[in-house]
mmCIF file of C-alpha atoms and ligand atoms in Angstrom:
data_model
loop_
_atom_site.group_PDB
_atom_site.id
_atom_site.type_symbol
_atom_site.label_atom_id
_atom_site.label_comp_id
_atom_site.label_asym_id
_atom_site.label_seq_id
_atom_site.Cartn_x
_atom_site.Cartn_y
_atom_site.Cartn_z
ATOM 1 C CA MET A 1 0.271 0.263 0.275
ATOM 2 C CA PRO A 2 1.677 3.499 -0.902
ATOM 3 C CA VAL A 3 1.847 5.756 2.036
ATOM 4 C CA SER A 4 -0.830 8.662 2.236
ATOM 5 C CA ASP A 5 -0.253 12.248 2.629
ATOM 6 C CA ASP A 6 -2.843 13.728 3.596
ATOM 7 C CA VAL A 7 -3.273 12.040 6.917
ATOM 8 C CA VAL A 8 0.090 13.880 8.562
ATOM 9 C CA ARG A 9 0.726 17.221 7.749
ATOM 10 C CA TYR A 10 4.079 18.912 6.819
ATOM 11 C CA GLU A 11 4.891 21.850 6.901
ATOM 12 C CA ALA A 12 8.813 23.622 7.285
ATOM 13 C CA ASP A 13 9.174 26.611 8.200
ATOM 14 C CA GLY A 14 12.532 27.762 8.087
ATOM 15 C CA ALA A 15 14.366 26.461 10.898
ATOM 16 C CA ILE A 16 11.514 24.279 12.119
ATOM 17 C CA ALA A 17 9.292 21.838 10.438
ATOM 18 C CA ARG A 18 5.823 20.980 11.999
ATOM 19 C CA VAL A 19 4.225 17.265 11.537
ATOM 20 C CA THR A 20 0.741 17.094 12.414
ATOM 21 C CA MET A 21 -1.995 14.031 12.614
ATOM 22 C CA ASN A 22 -4.651 14.603 10.532
ATOM 23 C CA ARG A 23 -7.709 12.745 11.370
ATOM 24 C CA PRO A 24 -9.704 15.261 12.864
ATOM 25 C CA GLU A 25 -13.000 13.543 12.573
ATOM 26 C CA TYR A 26 -11.584 10.303 14.362
ATOM 27 C CA GLY A 27 -9.479 12.562 17.392
ATOM 28 C CA ASN A 28 -6.503 11.437 15.444
ATOM 29 C CA ALA A 29 -6.811 8.013 15.801
ATOM 30 C CA GLN A 30 -3.941 5.934 14.903
ATOM 31 C CA ASN A 31 -4.043 3.737 11.834
ATOM 32 C CA SER A 32 -1.220 2.215 9.940
ATOM 33 C CA ALA A 33 -2.119 4.745 6.696
ATOM 34 C CA MET A 34 -1.072 7.323 9.831
ATOM 35 C CA THR A 35 1.768 5.244 10.774
ATOM 36 C CA TYR A 36 3.455 5.216 8.147
ATOM 37 C CA ALA A 37 2.952 8.395 7.072
ATOM 38 C CA LEU A 38 4.305 9.783 10.781
ATOM 39 C CA ASP A 39 7.389 8.028 9.848
ATOM 40 C CA ASP A 40 7.687 9.785 5.786
ATOM 41 C CA ALA A 41 7.641 12.772 7.767
ATOM 42 C CA LEU A 42 9.986 12.590 10.744
ATOM 43 C CA TYR A 43 11.996 11.161 8.050
ATOM 44 C CA ARG A 44 11.669 13.836 5.645
ATOM 45 C CA ALA A 45 12.351 16.289 8.867
ATOM 46 C CA ALA A 46 15.587 14.458 9.412
ATOM 47 C CA ALA A 47 17.136 14.327 5.930
ATOM 48 C CA ASP A 48 16.144 18.466 5.500
ATOM 49 C CA ASP A 49 19.459 20.306 6.528
ATOM 50 C CA ASP A 50 17.386 23.193 6.997
ATOM 51 C CA VAL A 51 15.125 21.673 9.947
ATOM 52 C CA ALA A 52 16.656 22.219 13.384
ATOM 53 C CA VAL A 53 14.047 21.367 15.283
ATOM 54 C CA VAL A 54 10.601 19.341 14.491
ATOM 55 C CA VAL A 55 6.788 19.758 16.775
ATOM 56 C CA LEU A 56 4.029 17.037 16.265
ATOM 57 C CA ALA A 57 0.818 18.068 16.709
ATOM 58 C CA GLY A 58 -2.957 16.789 15.986
ATOM 59 C CA ALA A 59 -5.529 19.004 13.733
ATOM 60 C CA GLY A 60 -8.924 18.945 15.522
ATOM 61 C CA ARG A 61 -9.657 19.245 19.035
ATOM 62 C CA HIS A 62 -7.449 16.536 19.657
ATOM 63 C CA PHE A 63 -3.507 15.473 20.070
ATOM 64 C CA SER A 64 -4.151 11.728 19.386
ATOM 65 C CA ALA A 65 -7.504 9.601 20.656
ATOM 66 C CA GLY A 66 -4.892 6.591 20.650
ATOM 67 C CA HIS A 67 -4.955 3.718 17.912
ATOM 68 C CA ASP A 68 -7.347 2.960 15.470
ATOM 69 C CA ILE A 69 -9.707 0.226 17.119
ATOM 70 C CA GLY A 70 -12.775 1.143 15.168
ATOM 71 C CA THR A 71 -13.242 3.758 12.591
ATOM 72 C CA PRO A 72 -13.915 3.549 8.995
ATOM 73 C CA GLY A 73 -10.363 3.602 8.380
ATOM 74 C CA ARG A 74 -9.291 1.007 10.564
ATOM 75 C CA ASP A 75 -6.441 -0.985 8.459
ATOM 76 C CA ILE A 76 -4.963 -3.869 10.417
ATOM 77 C CA GLY A 77 -5.164 -5.559 7.162
ATOM 78 C CA THR A 78 -3.093 -3.934 4.887
ATOM 79 C CA ALA A 79 0.101 -4.684 4.048
ATOM 80 C CA PHE A 80 2.766 -1.760 4.040
ATOM 81 C CA ASP A 81 6.535 -1.486 3.201
ATOM 82 C CA ARG A 82 7.598 -2.910 6.200
ATOM 83 C CA ARG A 83 10.587 -0.552 7.745
ATOM 84 C CA ALA A 84 11.027 -0.547 11.666
ATOM 85 C CA GLY A 85 12.513 -4.409 11.774
ATOM 86 C CA LEU A 86 12.659 -6.868 10.013
ATOM 87 C CA TRP A 87 9.673 -8.967 10.937
ATOM 88 C CA TRP A 88 7.304 -10.511 8.178
ATOM 89 C CA ASP A 89 4.547 -8.995 6.641
ATOM 90 C CA HIS A 90 1.086 -9.744 9.459
ATOM 91 C CA VAL A 91 -0.937 -10.201 6.673
ATOM 92 C CA GLY A 92 -2.521 -13.640 6.251
ATOM 93 C CA LYS A 93 -0.946 -15.454 8.916
ATOM 94 C CA PRO A 94 -2.200 -16.744 12.232
ATOM 95 C CA GLY A 95 -2.362 -15.762 16.132
ATOM 96 C CA ALA A 96 0.420 -14.194 17.244
ATOM 97 C CA GLN A 97 2.488 -14.768 13.890
ATOM 98 C CA SER A 98 0.288 -11.881 13.017
ATOM 99 C CA ARG A 99 -0.060 -9.827 15.901
ATOM 100 C CA TYR A 100 3.444 -9.478 17.074
ATOM 101 C CA ALA A 101 4.452 -8.865 14.167
ATOM 102 C CA ARG A 102 2.560 -6.235 13.199
ATOM 103 C CA GLU A 103 2.923 -4.773 16.315
ATOM 104 C CA GLN A 104 6.757 -5.060 16.741
ATOM 105 C CA GLU A 105 6.834 -2.897 13.022
ATOM 106 C CA VAL A 106 3.979 -0.388 13.505
ATOM 107 C CA TYR A 107 3.711 0.643 17.723
ATOM 108 C CA LEU A 108 6.993 -0.923 19.624
ATOM 109 C CA GLY A 109 9.448 -0.693 16.325
ATOM 110 C CA MET A 110 8.008 3.200 14.908
ATOM 111 C CA CYS A 111 7.850 4.680 18.242
ATOM 112 C CA ARG A 112 12.050 3.243 18.706
ATOM 113 C CA ARG A 113 11.938 4.494 15.627
ATOM 114 C CA TRP A 114 11.109 8.080 16.378
ATOM 115 C CA ARG A 115 12.811 7.792 19.123
ATOM 116 C CA GLU A 116 15.763 8.318 17.755
ATOM 117 C CA LEU A 117 15.278 11.120 15.419
ATOM 118 C CA PRO A 118 18.825 13.263 15.594
ATOM 119 C CA LYS A 119 17.078 16.364 16.257
ATOM 120 C CA PRO A 120 14.534 18.097 19.047
ATOM 121 C CA LEU A 121 11.099 16.692 18.728
ATOM 122 C CA ILE A 122 8.903 18.337 20.711
ATOM 123 C CA ALA A 123 5.203 17.474 21.248
ATOM 124 C CA GLN A 124 2.030 19.986 21.448
ATOM 125 C CA VAL A 125 -0.519 18.398 23.240
ATOM 126 C CA HIS A 126 -3.779 19.436 23.444
ATOM 127 C CA GLY A 127 -6.977 17.338 24.696
ATOM 128 C CA ALA A 128 -7.096 13.985 24.232
ATOM 129 C CA CYS A 129 -3.671 12.299 24.776
ATOM 130 C CA ILE A 130 -5.011 8.675 25.397
ATOM 131 C CA ALA A 131 -3.503 5.383 25.015
ATOM 132 C CA GLY A 132 -1.447 5.090 21.839
ATOM 133 C CA GLY A 133 -1.765 8.835 21.747
ATOM 134 C CA LEU A 134 0.995 8.859 24.942
ATOM 135 C CA MET A 135 3.074 6.265 22.994
ATOM 136 C CA LEU A 136 3.490 9.724 20.385
ATOM 137 C CA ALA A 137 3.934 12.038 22.937
ATOM 138 C CA TRP A 138 6.950 9.578 25.093
ATOM 139 C CA VAL A 139 8.846 9.459 22.344
ATOM 140 C CA CYS A 140 9.133 13.172 21.964
ATOM 141 C CA ASP A 141 12.154 15.058 24.173
ATOM 142 C CA LEU A 142 10.160 18.207 25.235
ATOM 143 C CA ILE A 143 6.026 17.612 25.771
ATOM 144 C CA VAL A 144 3.865 20.774 26.384
ATOM 145 C CA ALA A 145 0.940 21.138 26.792
ATOM 146 C CA ALA A 146 -2.643 23.058 26.891
ATOM 147 C CA ASP A 147 -4.073 23.199 29.639
ATOM 148 C CA ASP A 148 -7.075 21.351 28.398
ATOM 149 C CA ALA A 149 -5.197 18.511 27.885
ATOM 150 C CA PHE A 150 -5.439 15.185 29.667
ATOM 151 C CA PHE A 151 -4.297 11.784 29.368
ATOM 152 C CA ALA A 152 -4.738 8.609 30.097
ATOM 153 C CA ASP A 153 -3.997 4.412 29.530
ATOM 154 C CA PRO A 154 -7.087 2.650 29.973
ATOM 155 C CA VAL A 155 -6.073 -0.511 28.255
ATOM 156 C CA VAL A 156 -5.735 -2.652 31.269
ATOM 157 C CA ARG A 157 -10.239 -2.961 31.476
ATOM 158 C CA MET A 158 -8.950 -4.888 28.446
ATOM 159 C CA GLY A 159 -6.901 -7.425 30.619
ATOM 160 C CA ILE A 160 -3.535 -5.712 29.293
ATOM 161 C CA PRO A 161 -0.288 -4.281 30.694
ATOM 162 C CA GLY A 162 -0.744 -0.572 29.432
ATOM 163 C CA VAL A 163 0.227 -0.150 25.748
ATOM 164 C CA GLU A 164 2.890 -1.739 23.387
ATOM 165 C CA TYR A 165 5.544 1.120 23.977
ATOM 166 C CA PHE A 166 5.671 0.847 28.003
ATOM 167 C CA ALA A 167 7.817 3.444 29.198
ATOM 168 C CA HIS A 168 4.925 4.256 32.010
ATOM 169 C CA PRO A 169 7.947 3.599 35.047
ATOM 170 C CA TRP A 170 10.188 6.005 33.373
ATOM 171 C CA VAL A 171 8.118 8.790 32.511
ATOM 172 C CA MET A 172 6.126 9.221 35.639
ATOM 173 C CA GLY A 173 8.226 6.954 38.114
ATOM 174 C CA PRO A 174 6.678 3.163 39.269
ATOM 175 C CA ARG A 175 4.401 3.844 42.147
ATOM 176 C CA GLN A 176 2.483 6.792 40.070
ATOM 177 C CA ALA A 177 2.526 4.397 36.831
ATOM 178 C CA LYS A 178 0.901 1.740 39.488
ATOM 179 C CA GLU A 179 -2.195 4.594 40.102
ATOM 180 C CA PHE A 180 -2.271 5.800 36.169
ATOM 181 C CA LEU A 181 -2.566 2.240 35.100
ATOM 182 C CA PHE A 182 -4.453 0.870 37.692
ATOM 183 C CA LEU A 183 -7.066 3.172 38.045
ATOM 184 C CA GLY A 184 -7.168 3.555 33.654
ATOM 185 C CA GLU A 185 -8.525 7.417 34.421
ATOM 186 C CA ARG A 186 -8.021 10.815 32.868
ATOM 187 C CA ILE A 187 -5.061 12.760 34.337
ATOM 188 C CA SER A 188 -4.873 16.826 33.458
ATOM 189 C CA ALA A 189 -1.705 18.587 32.183
ATOM 190 C CA ALA A 190 -1.492 19.991 35.891
ATOM 191 C CA ARG A 191 -0.932 16.460 37.152
ATOM 192 C CA ALA A 192 0.822 15.493 34.072
ATOM 193 C CA TYR A 193 3.450 18.456 34.979
ATOM 194 C CA GLU A 194 3.314 17.128 39.104
ATOM 195 C CA LEU A 195 4.121 14.049 38.104
ATOM 196 C CA GLY A 196 6.932 14.976 35.748
ATOM 197 C CA MET A 197 5.683 13.752 32.692
ATOM 198 C CA ILE A 198 5.663 16.716 30.611
ATOM 199 C CA ASN A 199 7.610 20.090 30.061
ATOM 200 C CA ARG A 200 4.823 23.511 30.331
ATOM 201 C CA VAL A 201 1.515 23.646 31.336
ATOM 202 C CA VAL A 202 0.356 27.196 29.247
ATOM 203 C CA PRO A 203 -3.350 28.223 28.574
ATOM 204 C CA ALA A 204 -4.398 26.735 25.034
ATOM 205 C CA GLY A 205 -4.629 29.880 23.538
ATOM 206 C CA ARG A 206 -0.807 30.130 23.519
ATOM 207 C CA LEU A 207 -0.146 26.296 22.868
ATOM 208 C CA ALA A 208 1.394 27.048 19.780
ATOM 209 C CA ASP A 209 3.449 30.522 20.465
ATOM 210 C CA GLU A 210 5.159 28.736 23.556
ATOM 211 C CA VAL A 211 5.917 25.669 21.071
ATOM 212 C CA THR A 212 7.553 27.624 18.602
ATOM 213 C CA GLU A 213 8.962 29.769 21.052
ATOM 214 C CA ILE A 214 10.959 26.991 22.248
ATOM 215 C CA ALA A 215 11.507 25.673 19.013
ATOM 216 C CA THR A 216 12.969 28.804 17.700
ATOM 217 C CA LYS A 217 15.475 28.923 20.785
ATOM 218 C CA ILE A 218 16.750 25.358 20.935
ATOM 219 C CA SER A 219 17.379 25.949 16.668
ATOM 220 C CA ALA A 220 19.509 28.708 17.424
ATOM 221 C CA MET A 221 22.122 25.417 19.510
ATOM 222 C CA PRO A 222 24.453 24.015 17.565
ATOM 223 C CA ARG A 223 23.129 20.421 14.915
ATOM 224 C CA LEU A 224 25.877 18.100 16.666
ATOM 225 C CA GLY A 225 25.828 19.379 19.893
ATOM 226 C CA LEU A 226 21.536 18.764 20.244
ATOM 227 C CA ALA A 227 21.880 15.587 18.814
ATOM 228 C CA LEU A 228 24.405 14.313 21.345
ATOM 229 C CA THR A 229 22.746 15.754 23.988
ATOM 230 C CA LYS A 230 19.639 14.071 23.036
ATOM 231 C CA LYS A 231 21.350 10.883 22.298
ATOM 232 C CA ALA A 232 23.024 11.461 25.791
ATOM 233 C CA VAL A 233 19.982 11.583 27.598
ATOM 234 C CA ASN A 234 18.058 8.928 25.677
ATOM 235 C CA GLN A 235 21.563 6.642 26.656
ATOM 236 C CA ALA A 236 20.774 7.142 30.249
ATOM 237 C CA GLU A 237 17.168 6.204 30.156
ATOM 238 C CA ASP A 238 17.922 3.091 28.426
ATOM 239 C CA ALA A 239 21.009 2.546 30.595
ATOM 240 C CA MET A 240 18.206 3.032 33.792
ATOM 241 C CA GLY A 241 16.769 -0.038 31.627
ATOM 242 C CA LEU A 242 14.199 1.768 29.350
ATOM 243 C CA GLN A 243 14.509 -0.383 26.405
ATOM 244 C CA VAL A 244 14.852 -3.730 27.934
ATOM 245 C CA GLY A 245 12.580 -3.430 30.048
ATOM 246 C CA MET A 246 9.717 -2.650 27.380
ATOM 247 C CA ASP A 247 10.849 -5.871 25.682
ATOM 248 C CA SER A 248 10.254 -7.701 28.271
ATOM 249 C CA VAL A 249 6.791 -6.642 28.609
ATOM 250 C CA PHE A 250 6.666 -6.280 25.067
ATOM 251 C CA GLY A 251 5.901 -9.792 25.972
ATOM 252 C CA LEU A 252 3.483 -9.642 28.887
ATOM 253 C CA HIS A 253 1.706 -7.144 26.257
ATOM 254 C CA HIS A 254 1.165 -10.132 24.170
ATOM 255 C CA LEU A 255 0.749 -12.748 26.559
ATOM 256 C CA ALA A 256 -2.431 -10.488 27.296
ATOM 257 C CA HIS A 257 -3.645 -10.470 23.403
ATOM 258 C CA ALA A 258 -3.419 -13.798 23.432
ATOM 259 C CA HIS A 259 -5.590 -14.688 26.469
ATOM 260 C CA ASN A 260 -8.261 -12.679 24.924
ATOM 261 C CA ALA A 261 -7.846 -14.498 21.859
ATOM 262 C CA GLU A 262 -7.976 -17.708 23.688
ATOM 263 C CA VAL A 263 -10.920 -17.092 26.060
ATOM 264 C CA GLY A 264 -12.611 -14.812 24.175
ATOM 265 C CA ALA A 265 -14.211 -12.283 21.122
ATOM 266 C CA ASP A 266 -10.983 -11.475 20.180
ATOM 267 C CA SER A 267 -7.249 -10.093 21.592
ATOM 268 C CA LEU A 268 -9.149 -6.693 22.624
ATOM 269 C CA ALA A 269 -11.180 -8.998 24.495
ATOM 270 C CA GLY A 270 -14.259 -7.669 22.527
ATOM 271 C CA HIS A 271 -13.533 -3.831 23.495
ATOM 272 C CA ASP A 272 -13.990 -0.972 20.525
ATOM 273 C CA ALA A 273 -13.472 2.566 21.125
ATOM 274 C CA ARG A 274 -16.899 2.926 21.430
ATOM 275 C CA SER A 275 -17.571 0.179 24.730
ATOM 276 C CA MET A 276 -13.830 1.784 26.065
ATOM 277 C CA ARG A 277 -15.780 5.305 26.144
ATOM 278 C CA ASP A 278 -18.995 3.494 27.521
ATOM 279 C CA GLU A 279 -17.464 1.868 30.825
ATOM 280 C CA ARG A 280 -15.276 5.339 31.402
ATOM 281 C CA ARG A 281 -18.651 6.856 31.605
ATOM 282 C CA ARG A 282 -20.658 4.259 33.672
ATOM 283 C CA ASP A 283 -17.141 4.533 36.108
ATOM 284 C CA GLU A 284 -17.526 8.210 35.767
ATOM 285 C CA GLN A 285 -20.750 7.766 37.361
ATOM 286 C CA ALA A 286 -20.330 5.222 39.549
ATOM 287 C CA SER A 287 -17.706 7.309 41.385
ATOM 288 C CA LYS A 288 -19.989 10.414 41.583
HETATM 289 ZN ZN1 ZN B 301 -1.333 -4.235 21.420
#
């Protein structure tokens, strides 16, 4: 399948490249078409010598509602040219031969690839940043959020221990990660800031300007200095177990998918976007 560019917009403005997820009618739910278009956009930003800093944002009301688990454009049965690793094409394979290969490629593999972008990457987050949306924010170096932003990983409802890019204990600390996952509740931008998960909270109307100001300042730094500094901090995170921890949790994640598929309707315990929303609303009512 060729990569589409209508689901991701790319704009270069001097030293700043802006990459914007563009499925606003679905809260920027990520299908594979979007994943590959994001990869194209980030590759383009990496290759453009004029670009010093990259901003990742979402069009419409939300940054990202997560992975696509129910829009008409859900394309998990579609083959794209793989590029995050050497796992085989998942299409037409049974069970974990398909599911594991696919998630290595489009979720864990792609996120790791983007984390290695040798230029600073800033997440500009407003509205929902849920589940797979967290993965995109977390691979960025800085996260700047509007005061209307909220964050959640509700996939424990599916019996699954968090999203595939399992950075939770590193981005907010182990005890807070457990609370965040066990409850699956939305946390505000202010709370995310308290947890150290994001860099700044700004009024929604100032979000884009604030990010541009930060990006402009950073772009004045020497290119190699920025690339090496980013790598230095990433290596420190890896020395704190990020990479190896994620690999071990990816196995647990797939144990959960396989259990769901073995005992129930599908690997998501029969959930889709609507049922997840309904359960959240029921829990919110019950706790009032
Ligand atoms: Zn999964």
